CSV table of C-alpha atoms and ligand atoms in Angstrom, one decimal:
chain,number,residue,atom,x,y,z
A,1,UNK,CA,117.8,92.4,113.2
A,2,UNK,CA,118.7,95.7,111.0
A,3,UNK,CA,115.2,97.2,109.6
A,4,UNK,CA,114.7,99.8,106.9
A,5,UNK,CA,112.6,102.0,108.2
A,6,UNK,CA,110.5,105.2,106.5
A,7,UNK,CA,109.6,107.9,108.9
A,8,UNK,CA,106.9,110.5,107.4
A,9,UNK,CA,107.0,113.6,110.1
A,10,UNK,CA,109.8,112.9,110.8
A,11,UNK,CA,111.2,116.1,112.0
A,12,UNK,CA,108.3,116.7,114.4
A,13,UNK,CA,107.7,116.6,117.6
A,14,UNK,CA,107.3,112.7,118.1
A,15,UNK,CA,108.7,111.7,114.8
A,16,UNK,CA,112.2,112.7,115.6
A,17,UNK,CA,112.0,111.1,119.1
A,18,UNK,CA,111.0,107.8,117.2
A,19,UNK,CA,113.5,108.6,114.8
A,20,UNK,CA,116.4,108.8,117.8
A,21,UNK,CA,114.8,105.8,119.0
A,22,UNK,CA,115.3,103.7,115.6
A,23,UNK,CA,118.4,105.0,115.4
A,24,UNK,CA,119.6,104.0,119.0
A,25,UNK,CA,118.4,100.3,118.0
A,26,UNK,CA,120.5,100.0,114.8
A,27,UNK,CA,118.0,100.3,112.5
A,28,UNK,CA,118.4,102.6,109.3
A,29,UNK,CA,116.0,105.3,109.0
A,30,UNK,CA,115.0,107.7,106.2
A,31,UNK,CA,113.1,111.0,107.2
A,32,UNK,CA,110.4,112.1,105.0
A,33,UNK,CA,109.2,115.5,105.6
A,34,UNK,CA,107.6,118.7,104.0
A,35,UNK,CA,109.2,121.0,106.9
A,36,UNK,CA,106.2,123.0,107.1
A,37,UNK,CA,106.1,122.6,111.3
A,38,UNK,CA,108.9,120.1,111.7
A,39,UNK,CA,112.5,121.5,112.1
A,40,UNK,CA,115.5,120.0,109.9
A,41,UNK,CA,118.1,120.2,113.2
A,42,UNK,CA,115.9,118.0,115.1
A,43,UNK,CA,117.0,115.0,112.4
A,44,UNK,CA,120.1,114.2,113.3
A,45,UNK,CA,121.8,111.0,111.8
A,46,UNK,CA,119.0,109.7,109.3
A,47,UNK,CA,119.1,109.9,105.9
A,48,UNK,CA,116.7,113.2,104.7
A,49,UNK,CA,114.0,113.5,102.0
A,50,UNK,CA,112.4,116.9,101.7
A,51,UNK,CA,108.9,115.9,100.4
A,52,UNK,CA,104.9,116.3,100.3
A,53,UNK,CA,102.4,113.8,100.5
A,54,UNK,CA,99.7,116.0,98.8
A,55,UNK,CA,102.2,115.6,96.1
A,56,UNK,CA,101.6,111.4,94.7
A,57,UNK,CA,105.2,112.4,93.1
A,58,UNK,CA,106.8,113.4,96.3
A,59,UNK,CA,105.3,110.2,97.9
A,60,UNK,CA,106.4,107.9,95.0
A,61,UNK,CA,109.9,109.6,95.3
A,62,UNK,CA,110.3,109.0,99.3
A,63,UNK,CA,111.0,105.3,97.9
A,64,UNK,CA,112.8,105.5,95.1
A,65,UNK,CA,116.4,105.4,97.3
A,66,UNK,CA,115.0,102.2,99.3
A,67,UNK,CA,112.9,98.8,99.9
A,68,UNK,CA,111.6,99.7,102.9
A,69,UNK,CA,110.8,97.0,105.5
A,70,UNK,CA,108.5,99.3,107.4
A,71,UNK,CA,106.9,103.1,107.5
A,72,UNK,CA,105.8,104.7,110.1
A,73,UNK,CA,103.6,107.8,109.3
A,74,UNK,CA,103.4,110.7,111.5
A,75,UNK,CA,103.1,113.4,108.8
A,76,UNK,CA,99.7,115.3,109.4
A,77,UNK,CA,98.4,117.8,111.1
A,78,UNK,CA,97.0,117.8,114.5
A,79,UNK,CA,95.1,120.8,116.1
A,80,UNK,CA,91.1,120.0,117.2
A,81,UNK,CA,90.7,123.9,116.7
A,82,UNK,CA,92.3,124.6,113.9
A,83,UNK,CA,90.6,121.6,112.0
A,84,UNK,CA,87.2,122.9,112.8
A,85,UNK,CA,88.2,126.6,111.2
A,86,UNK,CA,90.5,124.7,108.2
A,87,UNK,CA,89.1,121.3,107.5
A,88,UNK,CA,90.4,121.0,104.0
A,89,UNK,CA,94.4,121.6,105.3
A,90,UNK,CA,93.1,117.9,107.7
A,91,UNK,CA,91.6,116.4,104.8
A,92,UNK,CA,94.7,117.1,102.4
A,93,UNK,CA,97.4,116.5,104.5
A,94,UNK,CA,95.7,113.6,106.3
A,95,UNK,CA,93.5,112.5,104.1
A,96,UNK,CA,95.2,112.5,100.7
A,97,UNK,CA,98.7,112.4,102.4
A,98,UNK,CA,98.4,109.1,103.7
A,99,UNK,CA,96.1,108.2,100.4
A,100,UNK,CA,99.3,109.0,98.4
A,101,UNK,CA,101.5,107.1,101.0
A,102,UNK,CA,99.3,104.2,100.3
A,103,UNK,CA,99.8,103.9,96.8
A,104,UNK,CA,103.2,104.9,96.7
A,105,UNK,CA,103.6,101.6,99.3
A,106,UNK,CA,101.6,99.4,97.2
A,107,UNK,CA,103.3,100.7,93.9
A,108,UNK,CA,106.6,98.8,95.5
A,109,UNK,CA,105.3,96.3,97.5
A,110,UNK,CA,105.7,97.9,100.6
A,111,UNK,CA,103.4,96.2,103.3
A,112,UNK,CA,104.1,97.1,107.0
A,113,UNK,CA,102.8,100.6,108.4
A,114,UNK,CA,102.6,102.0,111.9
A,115,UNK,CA,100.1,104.8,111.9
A,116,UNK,CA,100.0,107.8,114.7
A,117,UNK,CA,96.5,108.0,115.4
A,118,UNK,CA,94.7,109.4,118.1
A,119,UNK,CA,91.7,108.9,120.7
A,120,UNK,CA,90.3,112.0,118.4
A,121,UNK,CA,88.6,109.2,116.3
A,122,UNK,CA,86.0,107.9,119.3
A,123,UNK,CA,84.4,111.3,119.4
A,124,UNK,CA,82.8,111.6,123.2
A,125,UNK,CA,83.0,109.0,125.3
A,126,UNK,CA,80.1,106.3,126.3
A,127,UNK,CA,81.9,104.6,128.4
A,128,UNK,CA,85.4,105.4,130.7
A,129,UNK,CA,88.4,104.2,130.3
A,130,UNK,CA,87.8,104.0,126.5
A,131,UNK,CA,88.7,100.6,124.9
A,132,UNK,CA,89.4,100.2,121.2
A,133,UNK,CA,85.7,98.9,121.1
A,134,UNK,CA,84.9,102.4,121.6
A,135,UNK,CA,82.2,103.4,119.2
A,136,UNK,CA,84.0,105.9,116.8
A,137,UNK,CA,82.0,108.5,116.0
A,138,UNK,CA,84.4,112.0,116.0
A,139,UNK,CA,83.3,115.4,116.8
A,140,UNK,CA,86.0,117.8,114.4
A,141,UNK,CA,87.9,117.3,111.3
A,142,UNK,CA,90.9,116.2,112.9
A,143,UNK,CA,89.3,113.2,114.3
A,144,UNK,CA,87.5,112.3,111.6
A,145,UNK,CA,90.3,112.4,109.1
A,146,UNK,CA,92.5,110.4,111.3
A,147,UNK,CA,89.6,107.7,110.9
A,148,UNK,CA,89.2,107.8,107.5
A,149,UNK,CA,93.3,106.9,107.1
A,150,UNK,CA,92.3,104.2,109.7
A,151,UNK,CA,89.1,103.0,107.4
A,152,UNK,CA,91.3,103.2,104.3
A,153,UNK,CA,94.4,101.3,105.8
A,154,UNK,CA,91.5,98.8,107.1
A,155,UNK,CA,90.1,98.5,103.1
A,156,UNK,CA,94.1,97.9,101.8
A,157,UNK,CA,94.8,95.5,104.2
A,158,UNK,CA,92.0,93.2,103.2
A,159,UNK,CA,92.3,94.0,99.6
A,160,UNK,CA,95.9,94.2,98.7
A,161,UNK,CA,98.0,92.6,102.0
A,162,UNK,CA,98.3,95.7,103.5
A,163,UNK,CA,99.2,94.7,107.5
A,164,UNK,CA,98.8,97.7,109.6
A,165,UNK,CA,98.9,98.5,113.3
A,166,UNK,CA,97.2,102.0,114.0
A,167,UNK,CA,98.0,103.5,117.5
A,168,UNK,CA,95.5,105.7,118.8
A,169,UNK,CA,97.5,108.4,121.2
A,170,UNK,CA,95.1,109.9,124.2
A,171,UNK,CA,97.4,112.8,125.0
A,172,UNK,CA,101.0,113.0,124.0
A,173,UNK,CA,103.5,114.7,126.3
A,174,UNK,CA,107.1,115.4,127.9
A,175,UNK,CA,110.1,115.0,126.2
A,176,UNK,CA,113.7,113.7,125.7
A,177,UNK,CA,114.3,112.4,128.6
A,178,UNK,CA,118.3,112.7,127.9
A,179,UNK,CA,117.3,116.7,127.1
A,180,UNK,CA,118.1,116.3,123.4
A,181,UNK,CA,114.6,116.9,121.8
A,182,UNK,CA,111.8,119.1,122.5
A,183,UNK,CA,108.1,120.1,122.0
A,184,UNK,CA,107.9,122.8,119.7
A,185,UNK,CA,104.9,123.7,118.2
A,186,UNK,CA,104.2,126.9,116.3
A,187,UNK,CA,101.2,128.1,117.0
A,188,UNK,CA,101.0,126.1,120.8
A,189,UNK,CA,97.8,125.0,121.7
A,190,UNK,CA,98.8,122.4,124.0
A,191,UNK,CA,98.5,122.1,127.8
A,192,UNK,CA,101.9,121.4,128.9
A,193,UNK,CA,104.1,123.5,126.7
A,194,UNK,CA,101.5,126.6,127.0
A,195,UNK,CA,101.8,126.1,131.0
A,196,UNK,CA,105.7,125.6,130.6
A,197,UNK,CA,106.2,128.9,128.8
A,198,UNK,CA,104.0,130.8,131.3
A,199,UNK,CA,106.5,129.5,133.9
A,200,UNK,CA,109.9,130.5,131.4
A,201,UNK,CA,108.0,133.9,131.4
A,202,UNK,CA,107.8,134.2,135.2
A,203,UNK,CA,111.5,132.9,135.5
A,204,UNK,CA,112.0,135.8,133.1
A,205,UNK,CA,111.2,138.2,135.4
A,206,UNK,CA,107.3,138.5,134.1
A,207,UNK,CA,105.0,139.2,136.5
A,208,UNK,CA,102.5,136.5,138.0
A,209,UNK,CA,99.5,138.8,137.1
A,210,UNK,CA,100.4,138.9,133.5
A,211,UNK,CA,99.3,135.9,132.7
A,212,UNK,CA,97.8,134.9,129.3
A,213,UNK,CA,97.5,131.4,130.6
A,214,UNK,CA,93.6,130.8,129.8
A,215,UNK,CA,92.4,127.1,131.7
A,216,UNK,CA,89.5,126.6,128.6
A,217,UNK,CA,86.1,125.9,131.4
A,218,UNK,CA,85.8,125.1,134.6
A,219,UNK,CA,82.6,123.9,135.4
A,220,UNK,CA,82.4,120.7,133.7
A,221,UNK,CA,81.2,117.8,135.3
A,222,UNK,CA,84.5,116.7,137.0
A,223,UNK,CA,86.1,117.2,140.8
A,224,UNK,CA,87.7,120.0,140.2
A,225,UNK,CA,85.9,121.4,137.0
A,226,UNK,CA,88.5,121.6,134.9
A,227,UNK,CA,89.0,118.6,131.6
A,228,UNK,CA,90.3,115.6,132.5
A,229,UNK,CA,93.3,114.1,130.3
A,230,UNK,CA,95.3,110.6,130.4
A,231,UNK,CA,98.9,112.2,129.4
A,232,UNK,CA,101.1,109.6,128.1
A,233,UNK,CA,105.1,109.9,127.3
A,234,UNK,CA,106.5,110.7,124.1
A,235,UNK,CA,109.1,107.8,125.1
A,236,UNK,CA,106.6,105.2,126.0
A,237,UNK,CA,104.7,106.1,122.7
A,238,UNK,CA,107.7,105.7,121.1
A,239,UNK,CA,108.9,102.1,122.8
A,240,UNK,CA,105.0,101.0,121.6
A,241,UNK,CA,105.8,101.8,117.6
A,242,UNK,CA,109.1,99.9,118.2
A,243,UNK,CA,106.9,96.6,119.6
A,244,UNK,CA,104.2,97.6,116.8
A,245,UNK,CA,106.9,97.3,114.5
A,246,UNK,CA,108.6,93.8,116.0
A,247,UNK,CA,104.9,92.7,115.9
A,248,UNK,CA,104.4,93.5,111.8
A,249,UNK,CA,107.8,92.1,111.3
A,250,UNK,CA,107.8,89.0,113.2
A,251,UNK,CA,103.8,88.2,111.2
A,252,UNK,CA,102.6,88.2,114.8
A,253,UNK,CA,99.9,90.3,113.8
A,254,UNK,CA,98.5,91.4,110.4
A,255,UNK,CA,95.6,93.2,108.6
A,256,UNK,CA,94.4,96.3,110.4
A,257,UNK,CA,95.3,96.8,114.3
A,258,UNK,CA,94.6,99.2,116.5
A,259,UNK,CA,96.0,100.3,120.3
A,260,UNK,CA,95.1,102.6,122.1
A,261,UNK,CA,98.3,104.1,124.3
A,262,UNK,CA,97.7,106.2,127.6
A,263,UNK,CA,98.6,105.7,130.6
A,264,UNK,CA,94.9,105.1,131.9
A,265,UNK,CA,95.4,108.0,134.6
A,266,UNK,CA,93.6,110.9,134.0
A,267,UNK,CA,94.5,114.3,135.5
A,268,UNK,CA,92.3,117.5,135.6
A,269,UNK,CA,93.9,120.9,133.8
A,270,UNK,CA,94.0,122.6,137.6
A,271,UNK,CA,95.8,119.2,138.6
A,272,UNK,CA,98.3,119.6,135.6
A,273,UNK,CA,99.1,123.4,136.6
A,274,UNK,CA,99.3,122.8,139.8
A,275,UNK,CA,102.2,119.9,139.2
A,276,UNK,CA,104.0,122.6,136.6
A,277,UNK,CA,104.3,125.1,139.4
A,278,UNK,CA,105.7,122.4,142.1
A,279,UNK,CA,107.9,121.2,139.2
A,280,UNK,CA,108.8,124.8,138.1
A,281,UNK,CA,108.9,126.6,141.3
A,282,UNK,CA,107.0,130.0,139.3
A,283,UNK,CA,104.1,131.1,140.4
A,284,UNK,CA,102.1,130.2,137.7
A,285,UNK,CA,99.2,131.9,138.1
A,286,UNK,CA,95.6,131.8,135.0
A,287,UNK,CA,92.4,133.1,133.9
A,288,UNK,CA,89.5,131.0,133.1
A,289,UNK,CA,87.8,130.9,130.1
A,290,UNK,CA,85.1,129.9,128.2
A,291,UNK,CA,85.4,125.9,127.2
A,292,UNK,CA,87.1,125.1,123.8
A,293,UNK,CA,84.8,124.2,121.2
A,294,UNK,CA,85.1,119.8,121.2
A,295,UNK,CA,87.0,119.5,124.4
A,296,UNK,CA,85.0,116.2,126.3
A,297,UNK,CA,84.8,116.6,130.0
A,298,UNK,CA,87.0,113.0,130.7
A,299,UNK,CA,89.4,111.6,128.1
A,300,UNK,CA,90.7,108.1,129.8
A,301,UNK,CA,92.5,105.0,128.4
A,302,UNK,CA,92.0,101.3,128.3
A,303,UNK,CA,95.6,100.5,127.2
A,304,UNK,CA,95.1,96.9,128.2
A,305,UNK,CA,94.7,95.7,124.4
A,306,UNK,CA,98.4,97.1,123.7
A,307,UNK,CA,99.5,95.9,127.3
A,308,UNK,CA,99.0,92.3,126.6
A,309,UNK,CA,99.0,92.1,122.7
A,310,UNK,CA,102.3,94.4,122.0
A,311,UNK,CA,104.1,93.9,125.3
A,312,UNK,CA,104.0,97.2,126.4
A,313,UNK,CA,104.5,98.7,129.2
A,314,UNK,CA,104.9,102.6,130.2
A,315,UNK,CA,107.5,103.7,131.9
A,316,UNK,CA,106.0,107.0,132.7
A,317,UNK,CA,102.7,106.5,134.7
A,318,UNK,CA,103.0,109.5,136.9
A,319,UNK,CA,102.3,113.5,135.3
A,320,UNK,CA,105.1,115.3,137.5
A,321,UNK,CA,107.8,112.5,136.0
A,322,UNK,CA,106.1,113.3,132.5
A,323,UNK,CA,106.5,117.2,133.7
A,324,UNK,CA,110.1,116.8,134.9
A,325,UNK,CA,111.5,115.6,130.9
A,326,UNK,CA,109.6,118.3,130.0
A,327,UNK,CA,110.6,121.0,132.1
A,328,UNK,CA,114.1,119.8,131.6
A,329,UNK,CA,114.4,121.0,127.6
A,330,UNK,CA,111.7,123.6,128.0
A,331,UNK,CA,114.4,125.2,130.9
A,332,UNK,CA,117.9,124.9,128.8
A,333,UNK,CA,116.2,125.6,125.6
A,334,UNK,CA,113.9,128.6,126.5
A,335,UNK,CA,114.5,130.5,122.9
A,336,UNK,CA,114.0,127.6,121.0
A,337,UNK,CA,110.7,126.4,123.2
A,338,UNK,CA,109.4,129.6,122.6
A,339,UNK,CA,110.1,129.8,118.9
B,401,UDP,N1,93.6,123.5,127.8
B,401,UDP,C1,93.5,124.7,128.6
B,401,UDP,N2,94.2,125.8,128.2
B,401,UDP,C2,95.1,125.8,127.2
B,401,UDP,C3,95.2,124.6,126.4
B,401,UDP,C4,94.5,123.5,126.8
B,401,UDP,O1,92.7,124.7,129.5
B,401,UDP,O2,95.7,126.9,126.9
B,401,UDP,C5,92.9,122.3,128.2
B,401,UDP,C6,92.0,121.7,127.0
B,401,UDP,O3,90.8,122.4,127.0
B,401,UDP,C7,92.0,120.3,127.4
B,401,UDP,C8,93.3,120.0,128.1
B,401,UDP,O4,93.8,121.3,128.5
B,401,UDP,O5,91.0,120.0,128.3
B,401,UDP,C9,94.4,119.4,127.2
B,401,UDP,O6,94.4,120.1,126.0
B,401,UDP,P1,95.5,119.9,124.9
B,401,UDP,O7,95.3,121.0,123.8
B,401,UDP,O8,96.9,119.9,125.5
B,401,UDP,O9,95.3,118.5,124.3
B,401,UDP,P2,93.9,117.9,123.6
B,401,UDP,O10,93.2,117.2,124.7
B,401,UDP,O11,93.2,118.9,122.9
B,401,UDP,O12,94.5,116.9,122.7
């Protein structure tokens, strides 16, 4: 069956693989997004609304074209760091973003959502793998403004019919795995594409030595010292908001859900480097530095929850496969990677 769907962020980094994905299934798709770090060329056969949710008349206008028989909302932003040293961009854009999206839903009777949340909203683990029992209790803006969207969708859906499945992302990585789409991020922060760029460097002619590749602490309380991270597919994430989508559709579940989606592996940063230079080939060499303000030692999945309630099931449960999509773009696209 043909669905209407409304992507927020959808020119990002995972909203425009979802948006392919839609796409690819038949469904009709309309991209709403502010461009502020989304790119307009990576939308490509959906219909386009340039648009801010800070603005209640931007997100009123997103559905003035169509009745929507779903959103999914990816439009927010998403750097730990940069939420401790700029909370109020996390609680606008997240905050009254999705606040505005809300209304603007319930103004036309809108009443399916998929929500990109993250593992950001448990804070430090009690207990490993984390379940979605996991006390939430985050430790930086970003977290705790993806749980307040969470807590508000949670209110709407037992107030005004709101049904909502939230899916809480441990670490999203890789990419197109025809090559199509990328990871582009500007400012990077993130593991995988910092590591990836260090190797386009060397494969530049850089020199090993040059390195600006910083590994944040190494003397946590793990094997090797270095953080521990369950890095899960952008196509696997995207297959589970497809299900999460089937699932609000077909009334099999409604009210507030949420899901956690990783691929309950964790692997260390040394054991993530170490994979990027056997991938690569470069001699990806880095410096280590003082830890990152918020980064928890071990960051592990229970995705058993979206496992036997969605149907889902990753295709990706090995890092150098994960590596190998990403290597793939970051290699033919090196100017664009870069940015
Ligand atoms: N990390 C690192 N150097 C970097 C970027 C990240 O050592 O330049 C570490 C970071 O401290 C964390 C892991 O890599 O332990 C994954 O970080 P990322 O920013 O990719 O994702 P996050 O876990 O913050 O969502």
């Amino acid at each position: 069956m043909t669905s209407s769907v409304l992507v927020t962020g959808g020119a990002g980094y995972i909203g425009s693989h979802m948006v392919k994905l839609l796409l690819r299934q038949g469904h009709r798709v309309t991209v709403f997004d502010n461009l502020s770090t989304g790119q307009r060329d990576a939308v490509q056969g959906a219909d386009f609304v340039k648009g801010d949710l800070r603005q209640a008349t931007d997100a009123a206008r997103a559905f003035s074209g169509c009745q929507f028989d779903v959103v999914m909302h990816f439009a927010a932003s998403c750097y730990v760091g940069e939420s401790v040293q700029d909370p109020a961009k996390y609680y606008t854009n997240n905050v009254i973003g999705t606040l505005n999206l809300l209304e603007a839903m319930r103004a036309v009777q809108v009443k399916r959502l998929v929500f990109s949340s993250t593992c950001s909203t448990y804070g430090d683990p009690v207990s490993l793998p984390m379940s979605e029992d996991h006390p939430q209790h985050p430790v930086n803006p970003y977290g705790m403004t993806k749980l307040t969207a969470e807590r508000a969708m949670a209110d709407y859906g037992r107030a005004y019919g709101l049904d909502t499945v939230a899916l809480r992302y441990f670490n999203a990585a890789g990419c197109d795995p025809e090559g199509a789409l990328g990871e582009r991020h500007d400012p990077e922060t993130h593991l995988i594409p910092l590591v990836l760029r260090e190797a386009l460097r060397l494969r530049a002619g850089g020199k090993p030595e040059d390195t600006q590749l910083q590994v944040f602490g190494d003397d946590f309380d793990t094997p090797d010292g270095t953080c521990i991270r369950d890095y899960v597919h952008i196509a696997d994430l995207c297959a589970a908001h497809l299900l999460a989508m089937e699932c609000l559709i077909g009334g099999r579940v409604s009210g507030f859900n949420a899901f956690n989606l990783g691929t309950e592996k964790g692997y260390s940063v040394k054991e993530v480097i170490e994979t990027c230079r056997r991938i690569t080939g470069q001699d990806i060499r880095y410096r280590v530095s003082g830890r990152r303000a918020g980064d928890p030692a071990r960051l592990v999945a229970s995705a058993a929850r979206a496992r036997a309630e969605l149907g889902w099931s990753p295709e990706f449960n090995d890092l150098a496969e994960i590596v190998e999509t990403a290597w793939r773009w970051f290699s033919r696209e090196p100017a664009r990677a870069i940015g």
